[in-house]
Coordinates of N, CA and C in Angstrom, one line a residue:
Chain A
D222 N -244.8 -3.0 -47.2 CA -245.4 -1.7 -47.4 C -244.6 -0.7 -46.6
S223 N -244.1 0.4 -47.3 CA -243.2 1.4 -46.6 C -244.1 2.4 -45.8
G224 N -245.4 2.5 -46.1 CA -246.2 3.5 -45.4 C -246.2 4.8 -46.2
V225 N -245.4 4.9 -47.3 CA -245.4 6.1 -48.1 C -246.3 5.8 -49.3
T226 N -247.3 6.7 -49.6 CA -248.2 6.5 -50.7 C -248.0 7.5 -51.8
Q227 N -247.8 7.0 -53.0 CA -247.7 7.9 -54.1 C -248.8 7.7 -55.1
T228 N -249.4 8.8 -55.7 CA -250.4 8.7 -56.7 C -250.1 9.7 -57.8
P229 N -250.4 9.4 -59.1 CA -250.8 8.1 -59.5 C -249.7 7.2 -59.7
K230 N -249.9 5.9 -60.0 CA -248.8 5.0 -60.2 C -248.2 5.1 -61.6
H231 N -249.1 5.4 -62.6 CA -248.6 5.6 -63.9 C -249.3 6.9 -64.5
L232 N -248.6 7.6 -65.4 CA -249.1 8.8 -66.0 C -248.5 8.9 -67.4
I233 N -249.3 9.1 -68.3 CA -248.9 9.3 -69.7 C -249.4 10.6 -70.2
T234 N -248.6 11.5 -70.7 CA -249.0 12.8 -71.0 C -248.2 13.3 -72.2
A235 N -248.6 14.3 -72.9 CA -247.9 14.8 -74.1 C -246.9 15.9 -73.7
T236 N -246.0 16.1 -74.6 CA -245.0 17.2 -74.4 C -245.7 18.5 -74.2
G237 N -245.1 19.4 -73.4 CA -245.7 20.7 -73.2 C -246.7 20.7 -72.1
Q238 N -247.2 19.6 -71.6 CA -248.2 19.6 -70.6 C -247.7 19.7 -69.2
R239 N -248.6 19.8 -68.2 CA -248.2 20.0 -66.8 C -248.9 18.8 -66.0
V240 N -248.1 18.2 -65.1 CA -248.7 17.2 -64.3 C -248.4 17.4 -62.8
T241 N -249.2 16.8 -61.9 CA -248.9 16.9 -60.5 C -248.8 15.5 -59.9
L242 N -247.7 15.3 -59.2 CA -247.5 14.0 -58.5 C -247.8 14.2 -57.1
R243 N -248.4 13.2 -56.4 CA -248.7 13.4 -55.0 C -248.1 12.4 -54.1
C244 N -247.7 12.8 -52.9 CA -247.1 11.9 -52.0 C -247.6 12.1 -50.6
S245 N -248.0 11.0 -49.9 CA -248.4 11.0 -48.5 C -247.3 10.3 -47.7
P246 N -246.6 11.0 -46.8 CA -245.5 10.4 -46.1 C -246.0 9.4 -45.1
R247 N -245.1 8.6 -44.5 CA -245.4 7.8 -43.4 C -246.0 8.6 -42.2
S248 N -246.9 8.0 -41.5 CA -247.5 8.7 -40.3 C -246.4 9.2 -39.4
G249 N -246.3 10.5 -39.1 CA -245.4 11.0 -38.1 C -244.1 11.5 -38.8
D250 N -243.8 11.2 -40.0 CA -242.6 11.7 -40.7 C -242.8 13.1 -41.1
L251 N -241.8 14.0 -40.8 CA -241.9 15.4 -41.2 C -241.2 15.7 -42.4
S252 N -240.2 14.9 -42.8 CA -239.4 15.2 -44.0 C -239.9 14.4 -45.2
V253 N -240.0 15.1 -46.3 CA -240.4 14.5 -47.6 C -239.3 14.8 -48.6
Y254 N -238.9 13.8 -49.4 CA -237.9 14.0 -50.4 C -238.4 13.5 -51.7
W255 N -238.0 14.2 -52.8 CA -238.4 13.7 -54.2 C -237.2 13.4 -54.9
Y256 N -237.3 12.2 -55.6 CA -236.2 11.7 -56.5 C -236.7 11.4 -57.8
Q257 N -235.8 11.6 -58.8 CA -236.1 11.1 -60.2 C -235.2 10.0 -60.5
Q258 N -235.7 8.9 -61.1 CA -234.9 7.8 -61.5 C -235.1 7.5 -63.0
S259 N -234.0 7.7 -63.8 CA -234.1 7.3 -65.2 C -233.0 6.2 -65.4
L260 N -233.1 5.5 -66.5 CA -232.2 4.3 -66.7 C -230.7 4.7 -66.7
D261 N -230.4 5.9 -67.3 CA -229.0 6.2 -67.4 C -228.5 7.1 -66.2
Q262 N -229.4 7.7 -65.5 CA -228.9 8.6 -64.4 C -229.0 8.0 -63.0
G263 N -229.7 7.0 -62.8 CA -229.8 6.5 -61.4 C -230.8 7.4 -60.7
L264 N -230.8 7.3 -59.3 CA -231.6 8.1 -58.5 C -231.0 9.5 -58.3
Q265 N -231.7 10.5 -58.7 CA -231.3 11.9 -58.6 C -232.2 12.6 -57.6
F266 N -231.5 13.2 -56.6 CA -232.2 14.0 -55.6 C -232.8 15.3 -56.2
L267 N -234.0 15.6 -56.0 CA -234.6 16.8 -56.6 C -234.8 17.9 -55.5
I268 N -235.5 17.5 -54.4 CA -235.8 18.5 -53.4 C -236.3 17.9 -52.1
Q269 N -236.1 18.6 -51.0 CA -236.6 18.1 -49.7 C -237.4 19.2 -49.0
Y270 N -238.4 18.7 -48.3 CA -239.2 19.6 -47.5 C -239.2 19.0 -46.1
Y271 N -239.2 19.9 -45.1 CA -239.3 19.5 -43.7 C -240.4 20.4 -43.0
N272 N -241.4 19.7 -42.6 CA -242.5 20.3 -41.9 C -243.0 21.6 -42.6
G273 N -243.2 21.4 -43.9 CA -243.8 22.5 -44.7 C -242.8 23.5 -45.3
E274 N -241.5 23.4 -44.9 CA -240.5 24.4 -45.4 C -239.5 23.7 -46.3
E275 N -239.2 24.3 -47.4 CA -238.1 23.8 -48.3 C -236.8 23.7 -47.5
R276 N -236.1 22.6 -47.6 CA -234.9 22.5 -46.8 C -233.7 22.3 -47.7
A277 N -233.8 21.6 -48.8 CA -232.6 21.3 -49.6 C -233.1 21.2 -51.1
K278 N -232.3 21.6 -52.0 CA -232.6 21.5 -53.4 C -231.4 20.7 -54.1
G279 N -231.8 19.8 -54.9 CA -230.8 19.1 -55.7 C -230.9 19.5 -57.1
N280 N -230.9 18.5 -58.0 CA -230.9 18.8 -59.5 C -232.3 19.1 -60.0
I281 N -233.0 20.0 -59.4 CA -234.4 20.2 -59.8 C -234.4 21.3 -60.9
L282 N -235.1 21.0 -62.0 CA -235.2 22.0 -63.1 C -236.1 23.1 -62.7
E283 N -236.0 24.2 -63.3 CA -236.9 25.4 -63.0 C -238.3 25.1 -63.4
R284 N -238.5 24.2 -64.3 CA -239.9 23.8 -64.8 C -240.6 23.0 -63.7
F285 N -239.8 22.5 -62.7 CA -240.4 21.7 -61.7 C -240.5 22.5 -60.4
S286 N -241.5 22.2 -59.7 CA -241.7 22.8 -58.3 C -242.4 21.8 -57.4
A287 N -242.3 22.1 -56.1 CA -242.9 21.2 -55.2 C -243.4 22.0 -54.0
Q288 N -244.2 21.4 -53.2 CA -244.6 22.0 -51.9 C -245.0 20.9 -51.0
Q289 N -245.0 21.3 -49.7 CA -245.5 20.4 -48.6 C -246.6 21.2 -47.9
F290 N -247.7 20.5 -47.7 CA -248.9 21.1 -47.1 C -249.0 20.9 -45.6
P291 N -249.8 21.7 -44.9 CA -249.9 21.5 -43.5 C -250.2 20.1 -43.0
D292 N -250.9 19.3 -43.8 CA -251.1 17.9 -43.4 C -249.9 17.0 -43.7
L293 N -248.8 17.6 -44.2 CA -247.5 17.0 -44.5 C -247.5 16.3 -45.9
H294 N -248.6 16.2 -46.6 CA -248.5 15.5 -47.9 C -247.8 16.5 -48.8
S295 N -247.2 16.0 -49.9 CA -246.4 16.8 -50.8 C -246.8 16.6 -52.2
E296 N -246.6 17.6 -53.0 CA -246.9 17.5 -54.4 C -245.7 18.0 -55.2
L297 N -245.4 17.3 -56.3 CA -244.4 17.7 -57.2 C -245.0 18.1 -58.5
N298 N -244.8 19.3 -59.0 CA -245.4 19.8 -60.2 C -244.4 19.9 -61.3
L299 N -244.7 19.3 -62.4 CA -243.8 19.2 -63.5 C -244.5 19.9 -64.7
S300 N -243.9 20.9 -65.3 CA -244.6 21.7 -66.3 C -243.7 21.7 -67.6
S301 N -244.3 22.1 -68.7 CA -243.6 22.2 -70.0 C -242.9 20.9 -70.2
L302 N -243.6 19.8 -70.1 CA -242.9 18.5 -70.1 C -242.2 18.2 -71.4
E303 N -241.1 17.6 -71.3 CA -240.3 17.2 -72.5 C -240.1 15.7 -72.4
L304 N -239.7 15.1 -73.6 CA -239.6 13.7 -73.7 C -238.6 13.2 -72.6
G305 N -237.6 13.9 -72.4 CA -236.5 13.5 -71.4 C -237.0 13.5 -70.0
D306 N -238.2 14.0 -69.7 CA -238.7 14.0 -68.3 C -239.3 12.7 -68.0
S307 N -239.4 11.8 -69.0 CA -240.0 10.5 -68.7 C -239.0 9.7 -67.8
A308 N -239.6 9.3 -66.7 CA -238.8 8.6 -65.6 C -239.7 8.1 -64.5
L309 N -239.1 7.4 -63.6 CA -239.8 7.1 -62.3 C -239.5 8.2 -61.3
Y310 N -240.6 8.7 -60.7 CA -240.4 9.7 -59.7 C -240.8 9.1 -58.3
F311 N -239.8 9.2 -57.4 CA -240.1 8.6 -56.1 C -240.1 9.7 -55.0
C312 N -241.0 9.4 -54.1 CA -241.1 10.2 -52.9 C -240.6 9.4 -51.7
A313 N -239.8 10.0 -50.8 CA -239.4 9.3 -49.6 C -239.7 10.1 -48.4
S314 N -239.8 9.5 -47.3 CA -240.0 10.3 -46.1 C -239.1 9.8 -44.9
S315 N -238.8 10.6 -44.0 CA -238.0 10.2 -42.8 C -238.5 11.1 -41.7
A316 N -238.2 10.6 -40.5 CA -238.7 11.2 -39.3 C -238.2 12.6 -39.0
G317 N -236.9 12.8 -39.2 CA -236.3 14.0 -38.8 C -235.8 14.9 -39.9
R318 N -235.1 16.0 -39.5 CA -234.5 16.9 -40.5 C -233.4 16.2 -41.3
T319 N -232.6 15.5 -40.6 CA -231.4 14.9 -41.3 C -231.8 13.5 -41.7
N320 N -231.4 13.2 -42.9 CA -231.8 11.9 -43.5 C -231.1 10.8 -42.7
T321 N -231.9 10.0 -42.0 CA -231.3 8.7 -41.5 C -231.9 7.6 -42.4
E322 N -232.8 6.9 -41.9 CA -233.5 5.8 -42.7 C -234.6 6.5 -43.5
A323 N -234.6 6.3 -44.8 CA -235.6 6.9 -45.6 C -236.5 5.8 -46.1
F324 N -237.8 6.1 -46.1 CA -238.8 5.1 -46.6 C -239.4 5.6 -47.9
F325 N -239.3 4.8 -48.9 CA -239.7 5.2 -50.3 C -241.1 4.7 -50.6
G326 N -241.8 5.5 -51.4 CA -243.0 5.0 -52.0 C -242.7 4.2 -53.2
Q327 N -243.8 3.7 -53.8 CA -243.6 2.8 -55.0 C -243.4 3.6 -56.3
G328 N -243.4 4.9 -56.2 CA -243.1 5.6 -57.4 C -244.2 5.9 -58.3
T329 N -244.1 7.0 -59.1 CA -245.0 7.3 -60.2 C -244.2 7.2 -61.5
R330 N -244.6 6.4 -62.4 CA -243.9 6.2 -63.7 C -244.6 7.2 -64.7
L331 N -243.8 8.2 -65.1 CA -244.2 9.3 -66.0 C -243.7 9.0 -67.4
T332 N -244.6 8.9 -68.3 CA -244.2 8.8 -69.7 C -244.7 10.0 -70.5
V333 N -243.7 10.7 -71.1 CA -244.1 11.9 -71.9 C -244.0 11.5 -73.4
V334 N -245.1 11.7 -74.1 CA -245.1 11.2 -75.5 C -245.2 12.4 -76.5
Chain B
S1464 N -218.4 18.6 -55.4 CA -219.5 17.8 -54.8 C -219.1 16.4 -54.6
Q1465 N -219.8 15.7 -53.7 CA -219.4 14.3 -53.5 C -219.7 13.4 -54.7
K1466 N -218.9 12.3 -54.8 CA -219.1 11.4 -55.9 C -219.2 10.0 -55.3
I1467 N -220.1 9.2 -55.8 CA -220.2 7.8 -55.3 C -220.1 6.9 -56.5
E1468 N -219.2 5.9 -56.3 CA -219.1 4.9 -57.3 C -219.3 3.5 -56.8
Q1469 N -220.1 2.7 -57.4 CA -220.3 1.3 -57.1 C -219.6 0.5 -58.1
N1470 N -218.9 -0.5 -57.6 CA -217.8 -1.1 -58.4 C -218.2 -1.6 -59.7
S1471 N -219.4 -2.2 -59.8 CA -219.7 -2.7 -61.1 C -221.2 -2.6 -61.3
E1472 N -221.7 -2.6 -62.5 CA -223.1 -2.5 -62.8 C -223.8 -3.8 -62.5
A1473 N -223.1 -5.0 -62.7 CA -223.7 -6.3 -62.5 C -222.7 -7.2 -61.9
L1474 N -223.3 -8.1 -61.1 CA -222.5 -9.2 -60.4 C -223.3 -10.4 -60.5
N1475 N -222.7 -11.5 -61.0 CA -223.4 -12.8 -61.1 C -222.7 -13.8 -60.2
I1476 N -223.4 -14.5 -59.3 CA -222.8 -15.5 -58.5 C -223.8 -16.6 -58.3
Q1477 N -223.2 -17.7 -57.8 CA -224.0 -19.0 -57.6 C -224.6 -19.0 -56.2
E1478 N -225.7 -19.6 -56.1 CA -226.4 -19.7 -54.8 C -225.4 -20.4 -53.8
G1479 N -225.5 -19.8 -52.6 CA -224.7 -20.3 -51.5 C -223.3 -19.6 -51.4
K1480 N -222.9 -18.9 -52.4 CA -221.7 -18.1 -52.3 C -221.9 -16.8 -51.6
T1481 N -220.8 -16.1 -51.3 CA -220.9 -14.7 -50.7 C -220.8 -13.7 -51.8
A1482 N -221.7 -12.8 -51.8 CA -221.6 -11.6 -52.8 C -221.0 -10.5 -52.0
T1483 N -220.1 -9.8 -52.7 CA -219.4 -8.6 -52.1 C -219.6 -7.5 -53.1
L1484 N -220.2 -6.4 -52.6 CA -220.4 -5.2 -53.4 C -219.6 -4.1 -52.8
T1485 N -219.1 -3.2 -53.7 CA -218.2 -2.1 -53.2 C -218.8 -0.8 -53.5
C1486 N -218.6 0.1 -52.6 CA -219.1 1.5 -52.8 C -217.9 2.4 -52.4
N1487 N -217.4 3.2 -53.3 CA -216.4 4.2 -53.1 C -216.9 5.6 -53.2
Y1488 N -216.4 6.5 -52.4 CA -216.9 7.9 -52.4 C -215.7 8.8 -52.3
T1489 N -215.9 10.0 -52.8 CA -214.8 11.0 -52.8 C -215.3 12.3 -52.3
N1490 N -214.3 13.2 -52.0 CA -214.5 14.6 -51.8 C -215.0 15.0 -50.4
Y1491 N -215.4 14.1 -49.5 CA -215.7 14.5 -48.2 C -215.9 13.3 -47.3
S1492 N -216.1 13.5 -46.0 CA -216.2 12.4 -45.1 C -217.6 12.4 -44.5
P1493 N -218.5 11.5 -44.9 CA -219.8 11.4 -44.4 C -219.9 10.9 -43.0
A1494 N -221.0 11.3 -42.3 CA -221.2 10.8 -40.9 C -221.7 9.4 -40.9
Y1495 N -222.3 9.0 -42.0 CA -222.9 7.6 -42.1 C -223.0 7.2 -43.6
L1496 N -223.3 6.0 -43.8 CA -223.5 5.5 -45.1 C -224.6 4.4 -45.0
Q1497 N -225.4 4.4 -46.1 CA -226.6 3.4 -46.1 C -226.5 2.5 -47.3
W1498 N -227.2 1.4 -47.1 CA -227.4 0.5 -48.3 C -228.9 0.2 -48.4
Y1499 N -229.3 0.2 -49.7 CA -230.7 -0.1 -50.0 C -230.8 -1.2 -51.0
R1500 N -231.9 -1.9 -51.0 CA -232.2 -2.8 -52.1 C -233.3 -2.3 -52.9
Q1501 N -233.2 -2.5 -54.3 CA -234.3 -2.0 -55.1 C -234.6 -3.1 -56.1
D1502 N -235.9 -3.5 -56.1 CA -236.4 -4.5 -57.1 C -237.0 -3.7 -58.3
P1503 N -237.0 -4.4 -59.5 CA -237.4 -3.6 -60.7 C -238.8 -3.0 -60.6
G1504 N -238.9 -1.7 -60.9 CA -240.1 -1.0 -60.9 C -240.7 -0.7 -59.5
R1505 N -239.8 -0.9 -58.4 CA -240.3 -0.6 -57.1 C -239.3 0.4 -56.4
G1506 N -239.8 0.9 -55.3 CA -239.0 1.9 -54.6 C -237.9 1.2 -53.8
P1507 N -236.8 1.9 -53.5 CA -235.7 1.3 -52.7 C -236.2 1.0 -51.3
V1508 N -235.6 0.0 -50.8 CA -235.9 -0.5 -49.4 C -234.6 -0.4 -48.6
F1509 N -234.7 0.3 -47.4 CA -233.6 0.4 -46.5 C -233.1 -0.9 -46.0
L1510 N -231.8 -1.2 -46.0 CA -231.2 -2.4 -45.4 C -230.4 -2.1 -44.2
L1511 N -229.4 -1.3 -44.3 CA -228.5 -1.1 -43.2 C -227.9 0.3 -43.2
L1512 N -227.6 0.9 -42.0 CA -226.9 2.1 -41.9 C -225.7 1.9 -41.0
I1513 N -224.6 2.4 -41.5 CA -223.4 2.3 -40.7 C -222.8 3.7 -40.4
R1514 N -222.4 4.0 -39.2 CA -221.9 5.3 -38.9 C -220.4 5.3 -39.0
E1515 N -219.8 6.5 -39.0 CA -218.4 6.7 -39.3 C -217.5 6.1 -38.2
N1516 N -218.1 6.0 -37.0 CA -217.3 5.4 -35.9 C -217.5 3.9 -35.8
E1517 N -218.2 3.3 -36.7 CA -218.5 1.8 -36.7 C -217.7 1.2 -37.8
K1518 N -217.0 0.2 -37.5 CA -216.2 -0.5 -38.6 C -217.0 -1.5 -39.3
E1519 N -218.0 -2.1 -38.6 CA -218.7 -3.2 -39.2 C -220.1 -3.3 -38.6
K1520 N -221.1 -3.7 -39.4 CA -222.4 -3.9 -38.9 C -223.0 -5.1 -39.6
R1521 N -223.8 -5.9 -38.8 CA -224.4 -7.1 -39.4 C -225.9 -7.1 -39.1
K1522 N -226.6 -7.8 -40.1 CA -228.0 -8.0 -39.9 C -228.3 -9.3 -40.7
E1523 N -228.6 -10.3 -39.9 CA -228.9 -11.6 -40.5 C -227.7 -12.0 -41.5
R1524 N -228.0 -12.2 -42.7 CA -226.9 -12.6 -43.7 C -226.2 -11.4 -44.3
L1525 N -226.5 -10.2 -43.8 CA -225.9 -9.0 -44.4 C -224.8 -8.5 -43.5
K1526 N -223.7 -8.1 -44.1 CA -222.6 -7.4 -43.3 C -222.1 -6.2 -44.1
V1527 N -221.9 -5.1 -43.4 CA -221.4 -3.9 -44.1 C -220.2 -3.4 -43.3
T1528 N -219.2 -3.0 -44.1 CA -218.0 -2.4 -43.4 C -217.9 -1.0 -44.0
F1529 N -217.2 -0.2 -43.2 CA -217.0 1.2 -43.5 C -215.6 1.6 -43.2
D1530 N -214.8 1.9 -44.2 CA -213.4 2.3 -44.0 C -213.3 3.7 -44.4
T1531 N -213.2 4.6 -43.4 CA -213.2 6.0 -43.7 C -211.8 6.5 -44.2
T1532 N -210.8 5.7 -44.0 CA -209.5 6.0 -44.6 C -209.5 5.8 -46.1
L1533 N -210.0 4.6 -46.5 CA -210.1 4.2 -47.9 C -211.2 4.9 -48.6
K1534 N -212.2 5.5 -47.8 CA -213.4 6.0 -48.3 C -214.2 5.0 -49.1
Q1535 N -214.4 3.9 -48.4 CA -215.0 2.7 -49.1 C -215.9 2.0 -48.1
S1536 N -217.0 1.4 -48.6 CA -217.9 0.5 -47.9 C -218.0 -0.8 -48.7
L1537 N -217.9 -1.9 -48.0 CA -218.2 -3.2 -48.6 C -219.5 -3.7 -48.0
F1538 N -220.3 -4.3 -48.9 CA -221.6 -4.9 -48.6 C -221.5 -6.4 -48.9
H1539 N -221.7 -7.2 -47.9 CA -221.6 -8.7 -48.1 C -223.0 -9.3 -47.9
I1540 N -223.3 -10.3 -48.8 CA -224.5 -11.1 -48.5 C -223.9 -12.6 -48.5
T1541 N -224.0 -13.2 -47.3 CA -223.5 -14.6 -47.2 C -224.6 -15.5 -47.5
A1542 N -224.2 -16.8 -47.9 CA -225.1 -17.8 -48.3 C -226.2 -17.3 -49.2
S1543 N -225.8 -16.7 -50.3 CA -226.8 -16.0 -51.1 C -227.8 -16.9 -51.7
Q1544 N -229.0 -16.3 -52.0 CA -230.1 -17.1 -52.5 C -230.7 -16.4 -53.7
P1545 N -231.3 -17.1 -54.6 CA -231.9 -16.4 -55.8 C -232.8 -15.2 -55.4
A1546 N -233.4 -15.3 -54.3 CA -234.3 -14.2 -53.8 C -233.5 -13.0 -53.5
D1547 N -232.2 -13.1 -53.4 CA -231.4 -11.9 -53.1 C -231.1 -11.1 -54.4
S1548 N -231.5 -11.6 -55.5 CA -231.3 -11.0 -56.8 C -232.0 -9.7 -56.8
A1549 N -231.3 -8.6 -57.0 CA -231.9 -7.2 -57.0 C -230.8 -6.2 -57.3
T1550 N -231.1 -5.0 -57.3 CA -230.1 -3.9 -57.4 C -229.9 -3.4 -56.0
Y1551 N -228.6 -3.2 -55.7 CA -228.2 -2.7 -54.4 C -227.6 -1.4 -54.5
L1552 N -228.1 -0.4 -53.7 CA -227.7 1.0 -53.9 C -227.0 1.4 -52.6
C1553 N -225.9 2.1 -52.8 CA -225.2 2.7 -51.7 C -225.6 4.2 -51.6
A1554 N -225.8 4.8 -50.4 CA -226.2 6.1 -50.3 C -225.5 6.9 -49.2
L1555 N -225.2 8.1 -49.4 CA -224.5 8.9 -48.5 C -225.3 10.2 -48.3
P1556 N -225.2 10.9 -47.1 CA -225.8 12.2 -47.0 C -225.0 13.2 -47.8
N1557 N -225.6 14.2 -48.3 CA -224.9 15.3 -48.9 C -224.1 16.1 -47.8
Q1558 N -223.3 17.0 -48.2 CA -222.4 17.7 -47.2 C -223.2 18.5 -46.2
A1559 N -224.4 18.9 -46.6 CA -225.2 19.7 -45.6 C -226.0 18.7 -44.7
G1560 N -225.9 17.4 -45.0 CA -226.7 16.5 -44.2 C -228.2 16.5 -44.4
T1561 N -228.6 17.1 -45.5 CA -230.1 17.3 -45.7 C -230.7 16.3 -46.7
A1562 N -229.9 15.5 -47.4 CA -230.5 14.6 -48.4 C -229.5 13.5 -48.6
L1563 N -230.1 12.4 -49.1 CA -229.3 11.2 -49.4 C -228.9 11.3 -50.9
I1564 N -227.7 11.0 -51.2 CA -227.2 10.9 -52.6 C -226.9 9.5 -52.8
F1565 N -227.4 9.0 -54.0 CA -227.3 7.5 -54.3 C -226.3 7.2 -55.3
G1566 N -225.6 6.1 -55.2 CA -224.8 5.6 -56.3 C -225.8 5.0 -57.3
K1567 N -225.2 4.6 -58.5 CA -226.1 4.0 -59.6 C -226.5 2.6 -59.3
G1568 N -225.8 2.0 -58.3 CA -226.3 0.6 -58.0 C -225.5 -0.5 -58.7
T1569 N -225.5 -1.7 -58.0 CA -225.0 -2.9 -58.6 C -226.1 -3.9 -58.7
T1570 N -226.3 -4.5 -59.8 CA -227.4 -5.5 -60.0 C -226.8 -6.8 -59.7
L1571 N -227.3 -7.5 -58.7 CA -226.8 -8.8 -58.3 C -227.8 -9.9 -58.9
S1572 N -227.2 -10.9 -59.5 CA -228.0 -12.0 -59.9 C -227.4 -13.3 -59.3
V1573 N -228.3 -14.0 -58.6 CA -227.9 -15.2 -57.9 C -228.6 -16.4 -58.6
S1574 N -227.8 -17.3 -59.2 CA -228.3 -18.4 -59.9 C -228.3 -19.7 -59.1
S1575 N -229.3 -20.5 -59.2 CA -229.4 -21.7 -58.4 C -228.8 -22.9 -59.2

């Protein structure tokens, strides 16, 4: 158990809908990262938050947004969903600003139908 | 932007042999490199981190090398076991040092 909790584990939704994925980092970790993993693309970095502030952006679509709350949990919001958004979404956390060892959650499997 | 290539998508070896996986990167010099293991449907699990001033690092049956001249890391599993079957991912920090960028991984299958 990595100590990172993601909910829900599975999500099935229709195209055009909006969903929210939730992540609770390991106790004491200030950084949260979101990744998308699809079969053909591998793990793609989406966005990072450190202690409530956005720190880095990767290949995140404009339809997607995230935030980190004062209790350090994070949410990833995906809107106007398309079939191609179906993927595993992982949250990871680490202790500091700079990524050293990252601890991953078990992921949320999103299926858009 | 940096690019990471892992030598092959799949590697099949027999139990007891040494598995060697390759990670090549281009376009910059990272301060460190990491290796992760991922089982199907699960999140990656950290295995080893090697820094640019370290040539080699070991942990039990695992050994990682880091050649900054060749821009290459080798990941070895000695005395491999069927339980080592998984996908192994190489990861580097982005140039800003703010996020990990992953290779697509090599899927290792160890047969008994």
